């Protein structure tokens, strides 16, 4: 093991050092700070710039894989509600409407409602959809799933506010523009010196190589690229997030149901382009009325930085099918990336005693991060979950 001789940067010693100031790192910091721990968060960027500010801010419960993911999503949703209140972060809308335009989709939704995760959710008929959100009541609509569990925040606002609140309210120290070059038990080697801490949580997002690259590679983690759009205010207000039946073959909570097979076969025949590019539809609305719309999924260890117009068009085609109207003008386009693994939703590893490597390996860090942070902190400090 390396023995670092660099000068310690700070006279303070910490109980937890967190590498990475995305939602997963901030969640670990919050969980530790709530236990009264002295925490430092170290990030190479001047402000959050990764997946945590590029996402929909859609705290999704319904559709997450059953078991631990769903439990974490329910808990994370509750923590977001607390944090939003404390940080003056608006909850822009609550709940989810997932529209079904094919009988096979209705069958998947029926099966989903019979699982324990269906509690509190229900199937709306077209008349009920018209009353709730008339823009979704297109002639081909058969039904919609209503889920009350979801929240939506504006991530590019929420994440900086969360960090500022952790600093001001919980005394968390932030070291920005500080690359972490190595981690071992009780020590973090940064570009500016060594930080000492009783425990370390490494939350590097989709950086698969800088820290513990071999451990990450051993778990088969790769990266996923998503194309995202912001559309002009359409002139109506969404009271909840919107998804379409393409989501039923992507989100594990639905996709593992036997009924999803028939839907996948039909979508393969009718929308092969969307399936090929991993396109499904999420639409959420911002305070100024603009819509955040996405997305697509392409996988590689090194992803090209190019947003393809044809892929954006597949997303916009689905928007137009679901809303039965032309999509508003595009105001912004961006790509985001996250860590991805085919056989797991999170990676929690112990590369050294007192060190945890923590990665969300599916696109659900905003929806599960706070509970994950609580679990990691409980594990690190040998205390039971709160
Ligand atoms: C386009 C898009 C849409 C999404 N939509 C949703 C959604 O609506 N709901 C949802 O739940 N999830 C969504 N996700 C997934 C979610 O955003 C991610 O799972 C989550 O943000 C991952 O958080 P993180 O903290 O692990 O990573 P990041 O936000 O990427 O943060 C990692 C941080 O670690 C820092 N770092 C890494 N290595 C080092 C180092 N060696 N030294 C110093 N700093 C380092 C980086 O600078 C970065 O700031 C989406 C993702 C994308 C890309």
Coordinates of C-alpha atoms and ligand atoms in Angstrom, one line a residue:
X1 CA 0.0 0.0 0.0
X2 CA 1.2 3.6 -0.8
X3 CA 2.5 5.6 2.2
X4 CA 1.8 9.2 1.5
X5 CA 4.2 11.8 2.9
X6 CA 2.3 14.9 1.7
X7 CA 1.4 17.5 4.3
X8 CA -2.0 17.3 5.8
X9 CA -4.1 20.2 4.4
X10 CA -6.3 20.8 7.4
X11 CA -5.7 20.9 11.1
X12 CA -9.2 19.5 11.5
X13 CA -9.7 15.8 11.5
X14 CA -12.9 14.4 10.1
X15 CA -15.1 11.4 11.0
X16 CA -16.2 11.0 7.4
X17 CA -14.6 12.1 4.1
X18 CA -16.8 12.0 1.1
X19 CA -15.3 11.9 -2.4
X20 CA -17.9 13.4 -4.9
X21 CA -20.4 16.2 -4.4
X22 CA -23.2 14.7 -6.6
X23 CA -26.4 13.5 -4.9
X24 CA -24.9 10.2 -3.7
X25 CA -22.0 12.0 -2.0
X26 CA -24.3 14.7 -0.5
X27 CA -26.6 12.0 0.7
X28 CA -23.8 10.3 2.6
X29 CA -22.7 13.6 4.0
X30 CA -26.3 14.3 5.2
X31 CA -26.7 10.9 6.8
X32 CA -23.4 11.3 8.6
X33 CA -24.1 15.0 9.6
X34 CA -27.5 13.9 11.0
X35 CA -25.6 11.5 13.3
X36 CA -23.4 14.4 14.5
X37 CA -20.3 13.4 12.5
X38 CA -17.7 15.9 11.3
X39 CA -17.8 15.6 7.5
X40 CA -15.7 16.9 4.6
X41 CA -16.9 16.6 1.0
X42 CA -14.2 16.8 -1.8
X43 CA -14.9 17.3 -5.4
X44 CA -12.8 18.1 -8.4
X45 CA -15.3 20.5 -9.9
X46 CA -16.1 24.1 -8.8
X47 CA -19.8 23.3 -8.7
X48 CA -22.0 20.2 -9.4
X49 CA -21.7 19.3 -13.0
X50 CA -22.4 15.6 -13.3
X51 CA -25.5 13.5 -13.6
X52 CA -27.0 15.0 -10.5
X53 CA -27.7 18.3 -12.2
X54 CA -28.4 16.9 -15.7
X55 CA -31.3 14.7 -14.7
X56 CA -35.1 15.3 -14.6
X57 CA -35.1 15.8 -10.9
X58 CA -37.8 13.2 -11.0
X59 CA -37.9 11.3 -7.7
X60 CA -39.4 8.1 -9.0
X61 CA -40.9 5.4 -6.8
X62 CA -43.3 3.5 -8.9
X63 CA -41.5 1.5 -11.5
X64 CA -38.3 0.9 -9.5
X65 CA -37.2 -2.7 -9.0
X66 CA -39.0 -4.4 -6.2
X67 CA -37.3 -5.0 -2.9
X68 CA -34.3 -2.8 -1.8
X69 CA -34.6 -0.3 -4.7
X70 CA -38.3 0.4 -4.0
X71 CA -37.7 0.7 -0.3
X72 CA -34.9 3.1 -0.9
X73 CA -37.0 5.1 -3.3
X74 CA -39.9 5.4 -0.8
X75 CA -37.4 6.5 1.9
X76 CA -35.5 8.9 -0.4
X77 CA -38.8 10.5 -1.5
X78 CA -39.5 11.3 2.2
X79 CA -36.0 12.7 2.8
X80 CA -36.4 14.9 -0.4
X81 CA -39.6 16.3 1.0
X82 CA -37.8 17.2 4.3
X83 CA -34.8 18.6 2.5
X84 CA -36.9 20.6 0.1
X85 CA -38.7 22.3 2.9
X86 CA -35.5 23.1 4.8
X87 CA -33.7 24.4 1.7
X88 CA -36.6 26.4 0.1
X89 CA -36.5 24.1 -2.9
X90 CA -39.9 24.0 -4.6
X91 CA -41.6 20.6 -5.2
X92 CA -42.7 21.5 -8.7
X93 CA -45.2 18.6 -9.0
X94 CA -46.2 15.4 -7.3
X95 CA -47.2 12.0 -8.7
X96 CA -46.9 10.3 -12.0
X97 CA -49.3 9.6 -14.9
X98 CA -48.1 6.8 -17.2
X99 CA -50.3 6.6 -20.3
X100 CA -51.2 3.3 -22.0
X101 CA -52.1 3.3 -25.6
X102 CA -52.0 -0.5 -26.2
X103 CA -53.9 -3.3 -24.6
X104 CA -50.6 -5.0 -23.8
X105 CA -49.6 -1.9 -21.7
X106 CA -52.9 -2.1 -19.8
X107 CA -52.2 -5.7 -19.0
X108 CA -48.7 -4.8 -17.6
X109 CA -50.3 -2.0 -15.5
X110 CA -53.0 -4.4 -14.2
X111 CA -50.3 -6.9 -13.2
X112 CA -48.2 -4.1 -11.6
X113 CA -51.2 -3.0 -9.5
X114 CA -51.5 -6.6 -8.1
X115 CA -48.0 -6.3 -6.7
X116 CA -47.3 -4.8 -3.3
X117 CA -45.8 -1.8 -5.1
X118 CA -49.2 -1.0 -6.5
X119 CA -50.5 0.2 -3.1
X120 CA -51.8 3.7 -3.4
X121 CA -51.7 3.6 -7.3
X122 CA -54.7 3.1 -9.5
X123 CA -55.7 2.8 -13.2
X124 CA -57.5 5.8 -14.6
X125 CA -59.9 5.4 -17.5
X126 CA -59.7 8.0 -20.4
X127 CA -62.5 10.1 -18.8
X128 CA -60.6 10.3 -15.5
X129 CA -57.4 11.2 -17.4
X130 CA -59.3 14.0 -19.3
X131 CA -60.5 15.4 -15.9
X132 CA -57.0 15.2 -14.4
X133 CA -54.8 16.3 -17.4
X134 CA -56.9 16.8 -20.5
X135 CA -53.8 17.1 -22.8
X136 CA -53.2 13.4 -22.3
X137 CA -56.6 12.3 -23.4
X138 CA -55.7 11.5 -27.0
X139 CA -58.1 9.4 -29.1
X140 CA -55.9 6.3 -28.8
X141 CA -55.5 6.5 -25.0
X142 CA -56.8 3.3 -23.3
X143 CA -55.9 4.0 -19.6
X144 CA -53.2 5.6 -17.4
X145 CA -51.5 4.6 -14.3
X146 CA -51.7 7.1 -11.5
X147 CA -49.0 7.0 -8.8
X148 CA -49.1 9.5 -6.0
X149 CA -45.6 8.8 -4.7
X150 CA -43.3 10.9 -7.0
X151 CA -41.8 14.3 -6.5
X152 CA -40.1 16.6 -8.9
X153 CA -37.4 19.2 -8.1
X154 CA -35.3 21.3 -10.4
X155 CA -32.0 19.6 -9.9
X156 CA -29.8 22.4 -11.1
X157 CA -31.3 24.5 -8.3
X158 CA -31.8 21.7 -5.7
X159 CA -28.3 20.3 -5.7
X160 CA -26.4 23.6 -5.0
X161 CA -29.0 24.5 -2.4
X162 CA -28.6 21.1 -0.7
X163 CA -24.8 21.6 -0.6
X164 CA -25.1 25.1 0.7
X165 CA -27.5 24.0 3.4
X166 CA -25.2 21.1 4.4
X167 CA -22.4 23.6 4.9
X168 CA -24.4 26.3 6.7
X169 CA -26.8 24.1 8.8
X170 CA -24.8 21.0 9.4
X171 CA -21.2 22.3 9.4
X172 CA -20.1 20.1 6.5
X173 CA -16.8 21.3 4.9
X174 CA -16.6 21.4 1.1
X175 CA -13.3 21.3 -0.7
X176 CA -14.0 22.2 -4.3
X177 CA -11.7 22.1 -7.3
X178 CA -9.8 19.4 -5.5
X179 CA -9.1 16.2 -7.3
X180 CA -8.8 13.0 -5.2
X181 CA -5.8 11.0 -6.4
X182 CA -6.0 8.1 -4.0
X183 CA -7.8 6.7 -0.9
X184 CA -6.7 4.3 1.8
X185 CA -7.9 3.6 5.3
X186 CA -8.3 6.9 7.2
X187 CA -6.6 8.9 4.4
X188 CA -7.6 10.7 1.3
X189 CA -4.8 12.0 -1.0
X190 CA -5.9 15.1 -2.8
X191 CA -4.2 17.3 -5.3
X192 CA -3.7 19.8 -2.4
X193 CA -2.5 17.3 0.3
X194 CA -3.8 14.6 2.5
X195 CA -7.1 14.6 4.4
X196 CA -7.5 12.4 7.5
X197 CA -10.8 10.9 8.3
X198 CA -12.0 7.9 10.3
X199 CA -14.1 6.7 7.4
X200 CA -14.2 7.4 3.6
X201 CA -17.2 7.2 1.2
X202 CA -16.1 7.3 -2.4
X203 CA -19.0 8.4 -4.6
X204 CA -17.4 9.1 -8.0
X205 CA -20.5 8.9 -10.2
X206 CA -19.5 7.5 -13.6
X207 CA -15.7 8.1 -13.2
X208 CA -14.8 4.4 -13.5
X209 CA -11.0 4.8 -13.6
X210 CA -9.6 7.4 -11.3
X211 CA -10.2 5.6 -7.9
X212 CA -10.5 1.8 -7.5
X213 CA -10.7 1.3 -11.2
X214 CA -9.9 -2.4 -10.9
X215 CA -12.6 -3.0 -8.4
X216 CA -15.1 -1.2 -10.6
X217 CA -14.0 -3.1 -13.7
X218 CA -14.3 -6.4 -11.9
X219 CA -18.0 -5.6 -11.4
X220 CA -18.6 -5.0 -15.1
X221 CA -19.6 -1.4 -14.7
X222 CA -19.8 0.7 -17.8
X223 CA -21.4 4.1 -18.7
X224 CA -24.6 5.2 -20.2
X225 CA -25.2 8.3 -22.2
X226 CA -28.6 10.0 -22.3
X227 CA -29.9 12.8 -24.6
X228 CA -32.2 15.4 -23.0
X229 CA -34.2 18.3 -24.2
X230 CA -35.9 21.4 -22.7
X231 CA -39.0 22.5 -24.6
X232 CA -40.7 25.9 -24.5
X233 CA -43.8 26.4 -22.3
X234 CA -46.5 24.4 -24.0
X235 CA -49.2 26.7 -22.6
X236 CA -50.6 24.1 -20.1
X237 CA -49.5 23.1 -16.7
X238 CA -48.6 19.5 -15.7
X239 CA -49.9 18.5 -12.3
X240 CA -47.7 15.4 -12.3
X241 CA -44.8 13.8 -14.3
X242 CA -45.8 12.0 -17.5
X243 CA -44.4 8.8 -18.9
X244 CA -45.6 6.6 -21.8
X245 CA -45.9 2.9 -22.3
X246 CA -42.3 2.7 -23.5
X247 CA -41.3 3.1 -19.9
X248 CA -43.0 -0.2 -19.1
X249 CA -40.3 -2.2 -20.8
X250 CA -37.4 -0.2 -19.3
X251 CA -38.3 0.3 -15.6
X252 CA -37.6 -3.0 -13.8
X253 CA -40.7 -2.7 -11.6
X254 CA -42.8 -3.3 -14.7
X255 CA -40.4 -4.9 -17.2
X256 CA -39.8 -8.0 -15.1
X257 CA -43.5 -8.9 -15.1
X258 CA -44.5 -11.7 -17.5
X259 CA -47.1 -9.4 -19.1
X260 CA -44.2 -7.1 -20.3
X261 CA -43.1 -9.7 -22.9
X262 CA -46.1 -9.2 -25.1
X263 CA -45.7 -5.5 -24.9
X264 CA -42.0 -5.6 -25.8
X265 CA -42.9 -7.7 -28.9
X266 CA -45.5 -5.2 -30.0
X267 CA -43.2 -2.2 -29.4
X268 CA -40.4 -3.9 -31.2
X269 CA -42.7 -4.2 -34.3
X270 CA -44.2 -0.7 -33.9
X271 CA -41.4 1.4 -32.5
X272 CA -38.1 -0.3 -33.3
X273 CA -36.2 2.9 -33.5
X274 CA -37.2 3.9 -29.9
X275 CA -36.2 0.4 -28.6
X276 CA -32.9 0.4 -30.5
X277 CA -31.8 3.7 -29.0
X278 CA -33.3 3.0 -25.5
X279 CA -35.8 5.8 -25.9
X280 CA -38.6 6.2 -23.4
X281 CA -40.5 9.2 -22.4
X282 CA -40.4 11.3 -19.2
X283 CA -41.9 14.8 -19.2
X284 CA -41.7 17.1 -16.3
X285 CA -42.3 20.8 -16.0
X286 CA -40.2 23.6 -14.6
X287 CA -41.4 26.7 -12.7
X288 CA -41.2 28.8 -15.9
X289 CA -43.5 26.4 -17.7
X290 CA -40.8 24.9 -19.9
X291 CA -40.7 21.1 -20.1
X292 CA -37.8 18.8 -19.5
X293 CA -38.2 15.9 -21.9
X294 CA -36.1 12.7 -22.5
X295 CA -34.4 10.4 -23.0
X296 CA -32.3 7.8 -24.8
X297 CA -29.7 5.2 -23.6
X298 CA -26.4 4.3 -25.2
X299 CA -23.7 2.3 -23.4
X300 CA -19.9 2.3 -23.6
X301 CA -16.9 2.8 -21.2
X302 CA -16.0 5.9 -23.2
X303 CA -19.0 7.6 -24.6
X304 CA -19.0 10.0 -27.6
X305 CA -20.1 13.5 -26.7
X306 CA -22.4 14.0 -29.7
X307 CA -26.1 14.4 -29.4
X308 CA -27.8 12.9 -32.5
X309 CA -30.7 14.7 -34.0
X310 CA -32.3 11.5 -35.1
X311 CA -32.4 10.3 -31.5
X312 CA -33.8 13.6 -30.3
X313 CA -36.5 13.2 -33.0
X314 CA -37.5 9.8 -31.7
X315 CA -38.0 11.4 -28.3
X316 CA -40.0 14.2 -29.8
X317 CA -42.1 11.7 -31.8
X318 CA -43.1 10.0 -28.6
X319 CA -43.9 13.3 -27.0
X320 CA -46.2 14.1 -29.9
X321 CA -47.9 10.7 -29.8
X322 CA -48.6 11.0 -26.0
X323 CA -49.8 14.7 -26.1
X324 CA -51.5 14.5 -29.5
X325 CA -49.9 17.8 -30.5
X326 CA -46.8 19.2 -32.1
X327 CA -43.9 19.5 -29.6
X328 CA -43.0 23.1 -28.6
X329 CA -39.7 24.6 -29.8
X330 CA -36.5 23.1 -28.3
X331 CA -34.8 25.6 -26.0
X332 CA -31.9 23.4 -24.8
X333 CA -30.2 20.1 -25.6
X334 CA -27.7 18.3 -23.4
X335 CA -26.3 14.9 -22.7
X336 CA -25.8 13.3 -19.3
X337 CA -23.9 10.2 -18.3
X338 CA -24.2 7.7 -15.4
X339 CA -22.6 4.5 -14.3
X340 CA -24.4 1.4 -15.5
X341 CA -24.3 -2.3 -14.8
X342 CA -26.5 -5.0 -16.2
X343 CA -26.6 -7.2 -13.1
X344 CA -27.0 -4.7 -10.3
X345 CA -28.6 -1.4 -9.4
X346 CA -25.9 -0.3 -6.9
X347 CA -22.3 -1.1 -6.3
X348 CA -21.2 -0.9 -2.7
X349 CA -17.7 -2.2 -2.2
X350 CA -15.1 -2.2 0.6
X351 CA -11.8 -1.7 -1.2
X352 CA -10.0 -1.0 2.2
X353 CA -11.2 -1.2 5.8
X354 CA -13.3 1.9 6.7
X355 CA -13.6 2.8 3.0
X356 CA -16.8 2.3 0.9
X357 CA -17.0 2.7 -2.9
X358 CA -20.6 3.7 -3.6
X359 CA -22.1 3.9 -7.1
X360 CA -25.7 3.8 -8.4
X361 CA -25.5 1.7 -11.5
X362 CA -28.8 2.5 -12.9
X363 CA -30.4 5.8 -13.7
X364 CA -32.0 6.3 -10.3
X365 CA -29.6 8.1 -8.0
X366 CA -31.9 11.0 -7.4
X367 CA -34.7 8.6 -6.5
X368 CA -32.7 6.3 -4.2
X369 CA -29.6 8.3 -3.1
X370 CA -30.7 9.5 0.4
X371 CA -31.6 6.1 1.6
X372 CA -28.5 4.7 0.1
X373 CA -26.4 7.3 1.9
X374 CA -28.2 6.3 5.2
X375 CA -27.4 2.6 4.5
X376 CA -23.7 3.3 3.8
X377 CA -23.2 5.5 6.8
X378 CA -24.9 3.0 9.1
X379 CA -22.6 0.3 7.7
X380 CA -19.5 2.5 8.0
X381 CA -20.1 3.5 11.6
X382 CA -21.4 0.1 12.7
X383 CA -24.7 1.5 13.8
X384 CA -28.1 0.2 12.9
X385 CA -30.2 2.0 10.3
X386 CA -32.3 4.9 11.6
Ligands
LIG1 C1 -29.8 12.7 -18.2 C2 -30.0 12.0 -16.9 C3 -31.3 11.9 -16.4 C4 -31.5 11.2 -15.2 N1 -32.8 11.3 -14.7 C5 -32.9 10.8 -13.4 C6 -34.1 11.0 -12.7 O1 -35.0 11.8 -13.1 N2 -34.3 10.5 -11.5 C7 -33.3 9.7 -10.9 O2 -33.5 9.2 -9.8 N3 -32.1 9.6 -11.5 C8 -31.9 10.1 -12.7 N4 -30.7 10.0 -13.3 C9 -29.6 9.3 -12.6 C10 -29.0 10.2 -11.5 O3 -28.9 11.5 -12.0 C11 -27.7 9.6 -11.1 O4 -27.9 8.2 -10.7 C12 -27.1 10.4 -10.0 O5 -27.0 11.7 -10.3 C13 -25.7 9.9 -9.7 O6 -25.1 10.7 -8.7 P1 -23.6 10.6 -8.2 O7 -23.5 11.5 -7.1 O8 -23.2 9.2 -8.1 O9 -22.8 11.1 -9.5 P2 -22.5 12.6 -10.1 O10 -23.6 13.5 -10.0 O11 -21.9 12.4 -11.4 O12 -21.4 13.1 -9.1 C14 -20.1 12.5 -9.0 C15 -19.1 13.6 -8.5 O13 -17.9 13.0 -8.2 C16 -16.9 13.8 -8.5 N5 -15.6 13.0 -8.7 C17 -15.5 11.8 -9.3 N6 -14.3 11.4 -9.2 C18 -13.6 12.3 -8.4 C19 -12.2 12.4 -8.0 N7 -11.3 11.5 -8.2 N8 -11.9 13.5 -7.3 C20 -12.8 14.5 -7.0 N9 -14.1 14.4 -7.4 C21 -14.5 13.4 -8.1 C22 -17.3 14.4 -9.8 O14 -16.7 15.7 -10.1 C23 -18.8 14.6 -9.6 O15 -19.1 15.9 -9.1 C24 -30.4 10.6 -14.5 C25 -29.2 10.7 -15.1 C26 -28.9 11.4 -16.3 C27 -27.5 11.5 -16.8

